[in-house]
Amino acid sequence: MDPVTSSRITVTVNGEEIEYAVDARRLLVHFLRDDLDLTGTHVGCDTGNCGACTVVYNGVLAKSCMLLAIQADGASIETVEGLSSDGQLTQLQQAFSDHHALQCGYCTPGMLMSATALLRDNSAPTEEQIRKAIQGNICRCTGYVNIVEAIKAAAK
Ligand code: FES
Ligand code: FES
């Protein structure tokens, strides 16, 4: 890394404060995946369209391919790795499993983050609200029906 173009950032990721020197051009998604080894956050398009890289950033959803790591200085980020604790799936993760809401699983981390943010804001969403909440997440396999059913079940 070029010391001239690198900056030291401090970020909180899944509750843990981390200090790191990042290249000025490093995307947040690559910082999470390649520097922090949090490979649950996926890269599908690198253009902000697919939602595979979705994380919760300072409490709101963000596509981590659309942010530079240096922009995250001082931020609090939640990734899919932070959802479960002590090896226990969250209700939402369990509902995805129970309702066969994934096939290849590539979209799943982003879907889980979008659905988690939705359920924090609205514990009883309508189907329309669920579909709106995941409209930034593309799934090429499932046709969305089982994903919507899983989110409905988790809300109950
Ligand atoms: S990789 Fe970020 S939106 Fe597709
Ligand atoms: S499960 Fe394959 S892209 Fe959604």
XYZ file of C-alpha atoms and ligand atoms in Angstrom:
164
model
C 0.000 0.000 0.000
C 1.274 3.453 -0.877
C 1.725 5.312 2.447
C 1.002 8.603 0.666
C -2.451 7.507 -0.458
C -3.384 5.449 2.602
C -5.315 6.763 5.565
C -5.911 5.421 9.017
C -9.558 4.836 9.811
C -11.390 3.735 12.911
C -14.605 1.825 12.339
C -16.854 -0.265 14.506
C -17.754 -3.492 12.731
C -20.268 -5.806 14.357
C -19.627 -4.088 17.661
C -15.846 -4.273 17.529
C -13.760 -1.126 17.089
C -11.079 -1.554 14.456
C -8.257 0.729 13.381
C -6.875 0.124 9.926
C -4.764 1.799 7.264
C -6.677 1.742 3.980
C -5.822 2.844 0.494
C -7.731 5.973 -0.497
C -9.400 4.129 -3.382
C -10.384 0.979 -1.460
C -14.092 0.248 -1.635
C -15.814 -0.501 1.640
C -16.932 -3.911 0.355
C -13.340 -4.896 -0.412
C -12.192 -3.586 2.951
C -14.789 -5.771 4.680
C -14.107 -8.849 2.598
C -10.402 -8.739 1.911
C -8.965 -6.805 4.856
C -11.327 -7.920 7.625
C -12.100 -11.352 6.110
C -15.843 -10.763 6.467
C -16.663 -12.543 3.243
C -20.370 -12.867 3.999
C -20.823 -9.500 2.326
C -20.846 -10.382 -1.363
C -19.907 -8.523 -4.523
C -22.327 -9.024 -7.369
C -22.043 -6.039 -9.650
C -19.844 -3.293 -8.155
C -22.304 -0.779 -9.596
C -24.898 -0.435 -6.841
C -27.543 -2.521 -8.585
C -27.649 -6.023 -7.120
C -27.664 -5.468 -3.339
C -25.376 -8.433 -2.597
C -23.051 -6.060 -0.729
C -25.748 -4.534 1.507
C -24.717 -3.720 5.071
C -26.245 -1.659 7.858
C -24.230 1.537 8.052
C -24.872 3.895 10.963
C -28.271 2.282 11.352
C -29.388 2.509 7.734
C -28.909 0.270 4.747
C -25.990 0.947 2.445
C -24.483 -0.764 -0.558
C -20.902 -1.186 0.465
C -19.655 -1.193 -3.153
C -20.821 2.402 -3.390
C -18.712 3.688 -0.488
C -15.013 4.114 -0.014
C -13.530 2.582 3.096
C -12.125 5.970 4.126
C -15.665 7.387 4.144
C -16.473 4.899 6.891
C -14.075 6.513 9.353
C -16.028 6.803 12.603
C -18.935 4.730 11.289
C -20.658 1.741 12.792
C -21.212 -1.113 10.354
C -23.174 -4.322 10.706
C -22.549 -7.224 8.345
C -24.266 -10.576 8.065
C -21.616 -12.085 10.346
C -22.916 -9.886 13.156
C -26.488 -11.143 13.024
C -26.182 -14.407 14.906
C -24.545 -14.793 18.266
C -23.076 -17.874 19.940
C -23.792 -19.892 16.807
C -27.528 -19.295 17.163
C -29.355 -18.189 14.040
C -31.639 -15.210 14.369
C -35.358 -15.805 13.875
C -35.016 -14.296 10.422
C -32.108 -16.549 9.441
C -33.997 -19.586 10.716
C -37.066 -18.508 8.747
C -34.958 -18.295 5.558
C -33.832 -21.855 6.172
C -37.317 -23.125 7.072
C -38.970 -21.496 4.046
C -36.289 -22.456 1.509
C -35.693 -18.780 0.866
C -32.378 -19.390 -0.837
C -30.936 -21.533 -3.549
C -27.410 -20.481 -4.505
C -27.336 -18.131 -1.508
C -25.438 -15.377 -3.260
C -28.068 -12.742 -2.571
C -28.853 -14.022 0.916
C -26.534 -11.873 3.082
C -27.829 -8.705 1.440
C -31.425 -9.911 1.715
C -30.924 -10.676 5.400
C -29.504 -7.224 6.069
C -32.361 -5.492 4.215
C -34.945 -7.612 6.006
C -33.263 -7.083 9.376
C -33.399 -3.313 8.904
C -37.043 -3.550 7.873
C -38.060 -5.616 10.900
C -36.257 -3.248 13.257
C -38.341 -0.369 11.905
C -41.554 -2.261 11.372
C -42.198 -5.486 13.244
C -45.403 -6.259 11.338
C -44.775 -5.327 7.707
C -47.314 -5.960 4.977
C -46.303 -8.013 1.948
C -46.087 -4.784 -0.036
C -43.746 -3.269 2.547
C -41.583 -6.394 2.516
C -41.333 -6.342 -1.264
C -40.452 -2.653 -1.175
C -37.779 -3.256 1.475
C -36.001 -5.843 -0.677
C -36.432 -4.078 -3.991
C -32.738 -3.150 -3.977
C -31.728 -6.807 -3.658
C -31.707 -8.942 -6.772
C -32.244 -12.690 -6.498
C -31.658 -14.709 -9.660
C -32.847 -18.023 -8.233
C -35.898 -17.972 -6.022
C -38.513 -15.782 -7.666
C -38.727 -13.944 -4.315
C -41.872 -15.740 -3.087
C -40.125 -17.817 -0.429
C -38.005 -14.859 0.649
C -41.144 -12.827 1.240
C -42.719 -15.769 3.099
C -39.627 -16.112 5.303
C -39.662 -12.428 6.224
C -43.388 -12.646 6.990
C -42.777 -15.662 9.218
C -39.925 -13.943 11.058
C -42.149 -10.932 11.657
C -44.690 -13.162 13.381
S -22.070 -5.403 -5.464
Fe -22.897 -3.665 -4.525
S -24.861 -3.446 -5.341
Fe -23.994 -5.139 -6.433
S -30.591 -17.503 -3.950
Fe -29.359 -17.365 -5.744
S -29.373 -15.240 -6.173
Fe -30.795 -15.443 -4.575
